[in-house]
């Protein structure tokens, strides 16, 4: 299986967690491709050690300095997130590649996903529930019709032959010039716009968003999947600015994530101490509430 990741130094620890969860379900030899511009040699060595220890190959490729200097970068979005759409150009001998964001957790085999027939499309992706429903105004702003599906870019299956035929870098510049002020999720918006009409929709169990605030929304989202799948979802995606490696994270699938995270201690010891202090305060508060409810002092 060919796996593609794109990160900078800030995401090395989450990437290790994602890869470790991937290898827990994939024992055969795999090729892990990395497109990067800002990763230290020591970090590359650490990744290589992890990947080779699992019987797989690590193939990092440094991107040219100044590439995509014009693309929008803000909040937690980085320039590296755009690199994935250059996979066809960068890996001319490969025919298929599965892109995975570093902020995800693998909970089962991805082989069925990887072998999906893309039916001549450039890529496969999972519909973004939030943008297609609660945030549909954004879809309209960038030119999509209501009935068109907008995908989340955290999990993408590429047909690299089709990608090489149908993608040119100038398309990015054209979209930025035409719709720059409306690009709220810049790399994801650009991917949806460039490959509009050339995307196959994949099963939602392969990109489950933990970030929805509405329980009703989540209920409707998982219907048709959760009740049928014992291990639903296969891929958990920790979308949004709050991540499970942040101190005090209490969102969905946090406990499962931290089981992997313990293997890679935070080099920032003060952050770890702050996390422990916060939990002690919370525990003390909960104990006081229980005592008061029980009629104690």
mmCIF file of C-alpha atoms in Angstrom:
data_model
loop_
_atom_site.group_PDB
_atom_site.id
_atom_site.type_symbol
_atom_site.label_atom_id
_atom_site.label_comp_id
_atom_site.label_asym_id
_atom_site.label_seq_id
_atom_site.Cartn_x
_atom_site.Cartn_y
_atom_site.Cartn_z
ATOM 1 C CA UNK A 1 0.000 0.000 0.000
ATOM 2 C CA UNK A 2 1.291 3.481 -0.902
ATOM 3 C CA UNK A 3 0.560 5.988 1.871
ATOM 4 C CA UNK A 4 1.156 9.732 1.432
ATOM 5 C CA UNK A 5 1.606 12.247 4.261
ATOM 6 C CA UNK A 6 2.539 15.939 4.238
ATOM 7 C CA UNK A 7 3.626 17.620 7.471
ATOM 8 C CA UNK A 8 5.963 20.157 9.029
ATOM 9 C CA UNK A 9 7.907 19.789 12.290
ATOM 10 C CA UNK A 10 4.881 20.797 14.383
ATOM 11 C CA UNK A 11 3.026 17.621 13.408
ATOM 12 C CA UNK A 12 5.714 14.954 13.821
ATOM 13 C CA UNK A 13 4.303 13.612 17.098
ATOM 14 C CA UNK A 14 0.722 13.241 15.735
ATOM 15 C CA UNK A 15 2.162 11.674 12.580
ATOM 16 C CA UNK A 16 3.905 9.029 14.687
ATOM 17 C CA UNK A 17 0.613 8.249 16.414
ATOM 18 C CA UNK A 18 -1.225 7.979 13.098
ATOM 19 C CA UNK A 19 1.435 5.700 11.601
ATOM 20 C CA UNK A 20 1.536 3.513 14.711
ATOM 21 C CA UNK A 21 -2.245 3.056 14.543
ATOM 22 C CA UNK A 22 -1.911 2.285 10.819
ATOM 23 C CA UNK A 23 0.726 -0.389 11.405
ATOM 24 C CA UNK A 24 -1.438 -1.985 14.101
ATOM 25 C CA UNK A 25 -3.763 -3.098 11.285
ATOM 26 C CA UNK A 26 -1.362 -3.483 8.333
ATOM 27 C CA UNK A 27 1.448 -5.993 8.805
ATOM 28 C CA UNK A 28 2.634 -6.344 5.213
ATOM 29 C CA UNK A 29 5.269 -4.119 3.637
ATOM 30 C CA UNK A 30 3.981 -0.621 2.835
ATOM 31 C CA UNK A 31 5.580 2.467 1.346
ATOM 32 C CA UNK A 32 5.182 5.678 3.351
ATOM 33 C CA UNK A 33 5.789 8.761 1.211
ATOM 34 C CA UNK A 34 6.393 12.161 2.819
ATOM 35 C CA UNK A 35 6.312 15.494 0.983
ATOM 36 C CA UNK A 36 7.826 18.211 3.158
ATOM 37 C CA UNK A 37 9.781 21.453 3.271
ATOM 38 C CA UNK A 38 10.204 22.026 7.014
ATOM 39 C CA UNK A 39 11.136 18.817 8.835
ATOM 40 C CA UNK A 40 14.424 18.353 10.731
ATOM 41 C CA UNK A 41 16.917 15.634 9.850
ATOM 42 C CA UNK A 42 16.581 14.189 13.337
ATOM 43 C CA UNK A 43 12.814 13.968 12.885
ATOM 44 C CA UNK A 44 13.210 12.251 9.521
ATOM 45 C CA UNK A 45 15.537 9.748 11.188
ATOM 46 C CA UNK A 46 12.961 9.064 13.917
ATOM 47 C CA UNK A 47 10.241 8.476 11.334
ATOM 48 C CA UNK A 48 12.514 6.196 9.346
ATOM 49 C CA UNK A 49 13.265 4.114 12.455
ATOM 50 C CA UNK A 50 9.549 3.778 13.263
ATOM 51 C CA UNK A 51 8.559 2.821 9.719
ATOM 52 C CA UNK A 52 11.413 0.374 9.102
ATOM 53 C CA UNK A 53 10.741 -1.313 12.458
ATOM 54 C CA UNK A 54 7.304 -2.205 11.034
ATOM 55 C CA UNK A 55 8.768 -3.760 7.885
ATOM 56 C CA UNK A 56 7.865 -0.843 5.629
ATOM 57 C CA UNK A 57 9.824 1.710 3.590
ATOM 58 C CA UNK A 58 10.098 5.453 4.244
ATOM 59 C CA UNK A 59 10.406 7.672 1.160
ATOM 60 C CA UNK A 60 10.693 11.381 2.083
ATOM 61 C CA UNK A 61 10.912 14.023 -0.643
ATOM 62 C CA UNK A 62 11.806 17.627 0.099
ATOM 63 C CA UNK A 63 9.788 20.141 -1.929
ATOM 64 C CA UNK A 64 11.415 23.145 -3.569
ATOM 65 C CA UNK A 65 11.801 26.325 -1.527
ATOM 66 C CA UNK A 66 9.324 28.988 -2.571
ATOM 67 C CA UNK A 67 6.870 26.546 -4.133
ATOM 68 C CA UNK A 68 3.301 27.797 -3.637
ATOM 69 C CA UNK A 69 4.432 31.019 -1.971
ATOM 70 C CA UNK A 70 1.179 32.598 -3.188
ATOM 71 C CA UNK A 71 -1.251 30.203 -1.534
ATOM 72 C CA UNK A 72 -3.313 31.302 1.501
ATOM 73 C CA UNK A 73 -1.965 30.070 4.858
ATOM 74 C CA UNK A 74 -3.701 30.961 8.130
ATOM 75 C CA UNK A 75 -5.015 29.528 11.419
ATOM 76 C CA UNK A 76 -3.779 25.922 11.635
ATOM 77 C CA UNK A 77 -3.491 25.516 7.842
ATOM 78 C CA UNK A 78 0.047 25.130 6.483
ATOM 79 C CA UNK A 79 1.645 25.268 3.038
ATOM 80 C CA UNK A 80 2.474 21.569 3.328
ATOM 81 C CA UNK A 81 -1.240 20.742 3.074
ATOM 82 C CA UNK A 82 -1.184 21.693 -0.622
ATOM 83 C CA UNK A 83 1.653 19.309 -1.495
ATOM 84 C CA UNK A 84 -0.600 16.249 -1.805
ATOM 85 C CA UNK A 85 -1.994 17.372 -5.161
ATOM 86 C CA UNK A 86 1.543 17.264 -6.580
ATOM 87 C CA UNK A 87 1.791 13.520 -5.879
ATOM 88 C CA UNK A 88 1.280 12.562 -9.533
ATOM 89 C CA UNK A 89 4.151 14.774 -10.617
ATOM 90 C CA UNK A 90 6.462 13.793 -7.742
ATOM 91 C CA UNK A 91 5.930 10.023 -8.006
ATOM 92 C CA UNK A 92 5.713 9.238 -11.741
ATOM 93 C CA UNK A 93 6.154 5.473 -11.282
ATOM 94 C CA UNK A 94 3.254 5.036 -8.872
ATOM 95 C CA UNK A 95 -0.339 4.532 -10.007
ATOM 96 C CA UNK A 96 -2.279 4.764 -6.739
ATOM 97 C CA UNK A 97 -1.752 6.499 -3.401
ATOM 98 C CA UNK A 98 -3.797 6.996 -0.235
ATOM 99 C CA UNK A 99 -3.335 10.371 1.432
ATOM 100 C CA UNK A 100 -3.904 10.539 5.210
ATOM 101 C CA UNK A 101 -3.903 13.631 7.431
ATOM 102 C CA UNK A 102 -1.664 13.305 10.513
ATOM 103 C CA UNK A 103 -4.537 14.155 12.896
ATOM 104 C CA UNK A 104 -6.350 10.868 12.409
ATOM 105 C CA UNK A 105 -6.505 7.459 14.069
ATOM 106 C CA UNK A 106 -6.727 4.180 12.133
ATOM 107 C CA UNK A 107 -9.014 1.608 13.763
ATOM 108 C CA UNK A 108 -9.152 -1.146 11.124
ATOM 109 C CA UNK A 109 -7.898 -2.333 7.749
ATOM 110 C CA UNK A 110 -7.792 0.188 4.902
ATOM 111 C CA UNK A 111 -7.245 -2.404 2.168
ATOM 112 C CA UNK A 112 -10.855 -2.328 0.955
ATOM 113 C CA UNK A 113 -10.671 1.471 0.771
ATOM 114 C CA UNK A 114 -7.309 1.339 -1.020
ATOM 115 C CA UNK A 115 -8.601 -1.077 -3.663
ATOM 116 C CA UNK A 116 -11.738 0.975 -4.431
ATOM 117 C CA UNK A 117 -12.449 1.342 -8.139
ATOM 118 C CA UNK A 118 -12.351 5.081 -8.806
ATOM 119 C CA UNK A 119 -14.108 4.581 -12.156
ATOM 120 C CA UNK A 120 -11.922 7.038 -14.056
ATOM 121 C CA UNK A 121 -12.108 9.805 -11.452
ATOM 122 C CA UNK A 122 -8.990 11.617 -10.273
ATOM 123 C CA UNK A 123 -9.612 10.874 -6.615
ATOM 124 C CA UNK A 124 -11.995 9.515 -4.032
ATOM 125 C CA UNK A 125 -13.039 11.333 -0.881
ATOM 126 C CA UNK A 126 -15.676 11.408 1.850
ATOM 127 C CA UNK A 127 -18.434 14.041 1.870
ATOM 128 C CA UNK A 128 -17.845 16.750 4.474
ATOM 129 C CA UNK A 129 -21.005 16.579 6.592
ATOM 130 C CA UNK A 130 -20.543 20.026 8.142
ATOM 131 C CA UNK A 131 -19.918 21.959 4.920
ATOM 132 C CA UNK A 132 -22.687 20.129 3.045
ATOM 133 C CA UNK A 133 -25.213 20.840 5.803
ATOM 134 C CA UNK A 134 -24.643 23.345 8.650
ATOM 135 C CA UNK A 135 -22.091 25.377 6.654
ATOM 136 C CA UNK A 136 -23.680 25.071 3.211
ATOM 137 C CA UNK A 137 -23.495 28.854 2.746
ATOM 138 C CA UNK A 138 -19.744 28.455 2.301
ATOM 139 C CA UNK A 139 -20.319 25.936 -0.477
ATOM 140 C CA UNK A 140 -22.530 28.467 -2.241
ATOM 141 C CA UNK A 141 -19.936 31.227 -1.819
ATOM 142 C CA UNK A 142 -17.275 29.275 -3.702
ATOM 143 C CA UNK A 143 -19.695 28.346 -6.499
ATOM 144 C CA UNK A 144 -21.122 24.913 -5.651
ATOM 145 C CA UNK A 145 -24.791 24.067 -6.141
ATOM 146 C CA UNK A 146 -26.762 22.726 -3.160
ATOM 147 C CA UNK A 147 -27.009 19.244 -4.634
ATOM 148 C CA UNK A 148 -23.252 18.983 -5.282
ATOM 149 C CA UNK A 149 -21.187 17.155 -2.678
ATOM 150 C CA UNK A 150 -18.173 18.880 -1.137
ATOM 151 C CA UNK A 151 -15.564 16.474 0.277
ATOM 152 C CA UNK A 152 -13.257 16.670 3.263
ATOM 153 C CA UNK A 153 -9.606 16.491 2.244
ATOM 154 C CA UNK A 154 -8.306 14.551 5.279
ATOM 155 C CA UNK A 155 -8.541 11.180 3.517
ATOM 156 C CA UNK A 156 -8.022 11.070 -0.258
ATOM 157 C CA UNK A 157 -7.486 8.117 -2.574
ATOM 158 C CA UNK A 158 -5.599 9.242 -5.692
ATOM 159 C CA UNK A 159 -5.483 7.699 -9.145
ATOM 160 C CA UNK A 160 -2.072 9.181 -9.961
ATOM 161 C CA UNK A 161 -2.385 8.454 -13.675
ATOM 162 C CA UNK A 162 -5.542 10.580 -13.837
ATOM 163 C CA UNK A 163 -3.964 13.202 -11.556
ATOM 164 C CA UNK A 164 -1.004 13.566 -13.914
ATOM 165 C CA UNK A 165 -3.368 13.988 -16.868
ATOM 166 C CA UNK A 166 -5.756 16.482 -15.300
ATOM 167 C CA UNK A 167 -3.850 18.706 -12.852
ATOM 168 C CA UNK A 168 -1.671 21.747 -13.620
ATOM 169 C CA UNK A 169 -0.211 24.098 -11.013
ATOM 170 C CA UNK A 170 -1.662 27.171 -12.770
ATOM 171 C CA UNK A 171 -5.144 25.977 -11.760
ATOM 172 C CA UNK A 172 -4.305 26.820 -8.139
ATOM 173 C CA UNK A 173 -3.345 30.359 -9.098
ATOM 174 C CA UNK A 174 -6.546 30.768 -11.153
ATOM 175 C CA UNK A 175 -8.766 29.726 -8.236
ATOM 176 C CA UNK A 176 -6.921 31.987 -5.783
ATOM 177 C CA UNK A 177 -7.342 34.946 -8.148
ATOM 178 C CA UNK A 178 -11.043 34.251 -8.695
ATOM 179 C CA UNK A 179 -12.185 33.120 -5.248
ATOM 180 C CA UNK A 180 -9.403 34.043 -2.836
ATOM 181 C CA UNK A 181 -11.610 36.055 -0.461
ATOM 182 C CA UNK A 182 -14.001 33.099 -0.022
ATOM 183 C CA UNK A 183 -11.435 30.354 0.696
ATOM 184 C CA UNK A 184 -12.174 29.578 4.351
ATOM 185 C CA UNK A 185 -10.637 26.087 4.196
ATOM 186 C CA UNK A 186 -8.051 27.008 1.576
ATOM 187 C CA UNK A 187 -6.389 23.750 0.523
ATOM 188 C CA UNK A 188 -9.645 21.785 0.847
ATOM 189 C CA UNK A 189 -11.630 24.389 -1.093
ATOM 190 C CA UNK A 190 -9.010 24.355 -3.860
ATOM 191 C CA UNK A 191 -9.028 20.544 -4.090
ATOM 192 C CA UNK A 192 -12.831 20.520 -4.359
ATOM 193 C CA UNK A 193 -12.813 23.205 -7.035
ATOM 194 C CA UNK A 194 -9.963 21.851 -9.167
ATOM 195 C CA UNK A 195 -11.345 18.293 -9.261
ATOM 196 C CA UNK A 196 -15.027 19.199 -9.316
ATOM 197 C CA UNK A 197 -16.909 16.467 -11.190
ATOM 198 C CA UNK A 198 -13.885 14.150 -11.050
ATOM 199 C CA UNK A 199 -14.310 12.895 -7.459
ATOM 200 C CA UNK A 200 -15.819 9.567 -6.399
ATOM 201 C CA UNK A 201 -17.645 9.629 -3.063
ATOM 202 C CA UNK A 202 -16.381 7.027 -0.583
ATOM 203 C CA UNK A 203 -17.972 5.529 2.533
ATOM 204 C CA UNK A 204 -18.230 7.885 5.497
ATOM 205 C CA UNK A 205 -16.709 5.325 7.892
ATOM 206 C CA UNK A 206 -13.323 6.202 6.402
ATOM 207 C CA UNK A 207 -13.378 9.806 7.601
ATOM 208 C CA UNK A 208 -15.385 10.299 10.805
ATOM 209 C CA UNK A 209 -15.344 13.891 12.088
ATOM 210 C CA UNK A 210 -15.049 14.216 15.880
ATOM 211 C CA UNK A 211 -15.641 17.950 15.815
ATOM 212 C CA UNK A 212 -19.431 18.321 15.568
ATOM 213 C CA UNK A 213 -21.011 20.127 18.472
ATOM 214 C CA UNK A 214 -24.536 18.938 17.728
ATOM 215 C CA UNK A 215 -25.430 15.475 19.021
ATOM 216 C CA UNK A 216 -28.453 15.444 16.699
ATOM 217 C CA UNK A 217 -26.167 16.256 13.788
ATOM 218 C CA UNK A 218 -23.854 13.417 14.735
ATOM 219 C CA UNK A 219 -26.783 11.015 15.030
ATOM 220 C CA UNK A 220 -27.907 11.744 11.491
ATOM 221 C CA UNK A 221 -24.308 11.584 10.272
ATOM 222 C CA UNK A 222 -23.642 8.089 11.554
ATOM 223 C CA UNK A 223 -27.021 6.580 10.605
ATOM 224 C CA UNK A 224 -26.516 3.964 7.933
ATOM 225 C CA UNK A 225 -23.024 3.216 9.175
ATOM 226 C CA UNK A 226 -22.786 2.979 12.939
ATOM 227 C CA UNK A 227 -25.674 0.570 13.363
ATOM 228 C CA UNK A 228 -24.231 -1.795 10.756
ATOM 229 C CA UNK A 229 -20.509 -1.675 11.508
ATOM 230 C CA UNK A 230 -19.113 -3.270 14.665
ATOM 231 C CA UNK A 231 -15.911 -1.262 14.391
ATOM 232 C CA UNK A 232 -17.390 1.959 13.002
ATOM 233 C CA UNK A 233 -15.639 4.187 12.185
ATOM 234 C CA UNK A 234 -12.471 2.819 10.558
ATOM 235 C CA UNK A 235 -10.798 6.252 10.466
ATOM 236 C CA UNK A 236 -11.373 8.881 13.150
ATOM 237 C CA UNK A 237 -10.466 12.418 12.053
ATOM 238 C CA UNK A 238 -9.845 14.950 14.834
ATOM 239 C CA UNK A 239 -10.897 18.014 12.867
ATOM 240 C CA UNK A 240 -10.759 21.574 14.133
ATOM 241 C CA UNK A 241 -8.283 23.520 16.223
ATOM 242 C CA UNK A 242 -8.546 21.368 19.381
ATOM 243 C CA UNK A 243 -6.617 18.110 19.035
ATOM 244 C CA UNK A 244 -6.344 14.992 21.227
ATOM 245 C CA UNK A 245 -2.651 15.647 21.916
ATOM 246 C CA UNK A 246 -3.496 19.032 23.438
ATOM 247 C CA UNK A 247 -3.607 19.188 27.262
ATOM 248 C CA UNK A 248 -7.129 18.726 28.584
ATOM 249 C CA UNK A 249 -8.705 17.395 25.361
ATOM 250 C CA UNK A 250 -12.007 15.724 26.266
ATOM 251 C CA UNK A 251 -13.604 15.162 22.864
ATOM 252 C CA UNK A 252 -14.724 11.962 21.173
ATOM 253 C CA UNK A 253 -12.238 9.056 20.883
ATOM 254 C CA UNK A 254 -9.782 10.887 23.148
ATOM 255 C CA UNK A 255 -9.082 7.924 25.426
ATOM 256 C CA UNK A 256 -8.370 5.639 22.482
ATOM 257 C CA UNK A 257 -5.998 8.205 20.986
ATOM 258 C CA UNK A 258 -4.076 8.683 24.232
ATOM 259 C CA UNK A 259 -3.280 4.981 24.392
ATOM 260 C CA UNK A 260 -1.098 5.517 21.347
ATOM 261 C CA UNK A 261 0.084 8.963 22.426
ATOM 262 C CA UNK A 262 1.685 7.531 25.593
ATOM 263 C CA UNK A 263 4.299 5.871 23.372
ATOM 264 C CA UNK A 264 5.534 9.307 22.319
ATOM 265 C CA UNK A 265 5.966 11.552 25.397
ATOM 266 C CA UNK A 266 5.643 15.281 24.853
ATOM 267 C CA UNK A 267 9.139 16.827 24.738
ATOM 268 C CA UNK A 268 7.594 19.926 26.362
ATOM 269 C CA UNK A 269 7.574 18.727 29.977
ATOM 270 C CA UNK A 270 5.915 21.897 31.239
ATOM 271 C CA UNK A 271 2.915 21.254 28.960
ATOM 272 C CA UNK A 272 2.600 17.754 30.403
ATOM 273 C CA UNK A 273 2.763 19.100 33.961
ATOM 274 C CA UNK A 274 0.057 21.665 33.145
ATOM 275 C CA UNK A 275 -2.147 18.890 31.753
ATOM 276 C CA UNK A 276 -1.770 16.902 34.991
ATOM 277 C CA UNK A 277 -2.493 19.987 37.129
ATOM 278 C CA UNK A 278 -5.695 20.680 35.198
ATOM 279 C CA UNK A 279 -6.926 17.137 35.673
ATOM 280 C CA UNK A 280 -6.177 17.208 39.400
ATOM 281 C CA UNK A 281 -8.231 20.403 39.722
ATOM 282 C CA UNK A 282 -11.109 18.836 37.762
ATOM 283 C CA UNK A 283 -10.957 15.650 39.858
ATOM 284 C CA UNK A 284 -11.001 17.674 43.082
ATOM 285 C CA UNK A 285 -13.996 19.677 41.884
ATOM 286 C CA UNK A 286 -15.937 16.536 40.905
ATOM 287 C CA UNK A 287 -15.176 14.939 44.271
ATOM 288 C CA UNK A 288 -16.514 18.025 46.054
ATOM 289 C CA UNK A 289 -19.720 17.891 43.969
ATOM 290 C CA UNK A 290 -20.229 14.220 44.826
ATOM 291 C CA UNK A 291 -19.707 14.882 48.529
ATOM 292 C CA UNK A 292 -22.204 17.771 48.501
ATOM 293 C CA UNK A 293 -24.772 15.687 46.650
ATOM 294 C CA UNK A 294 -24.332 12.947 49.252
ATOM 295 C CA UNK A 295 -25.048 15.430 52.038
ATOM 296 C CA UNK A 296 -21.466 15.807 53.187
ATOM 297 C CA UNK A 297 -19.559 18.996 53.907
#
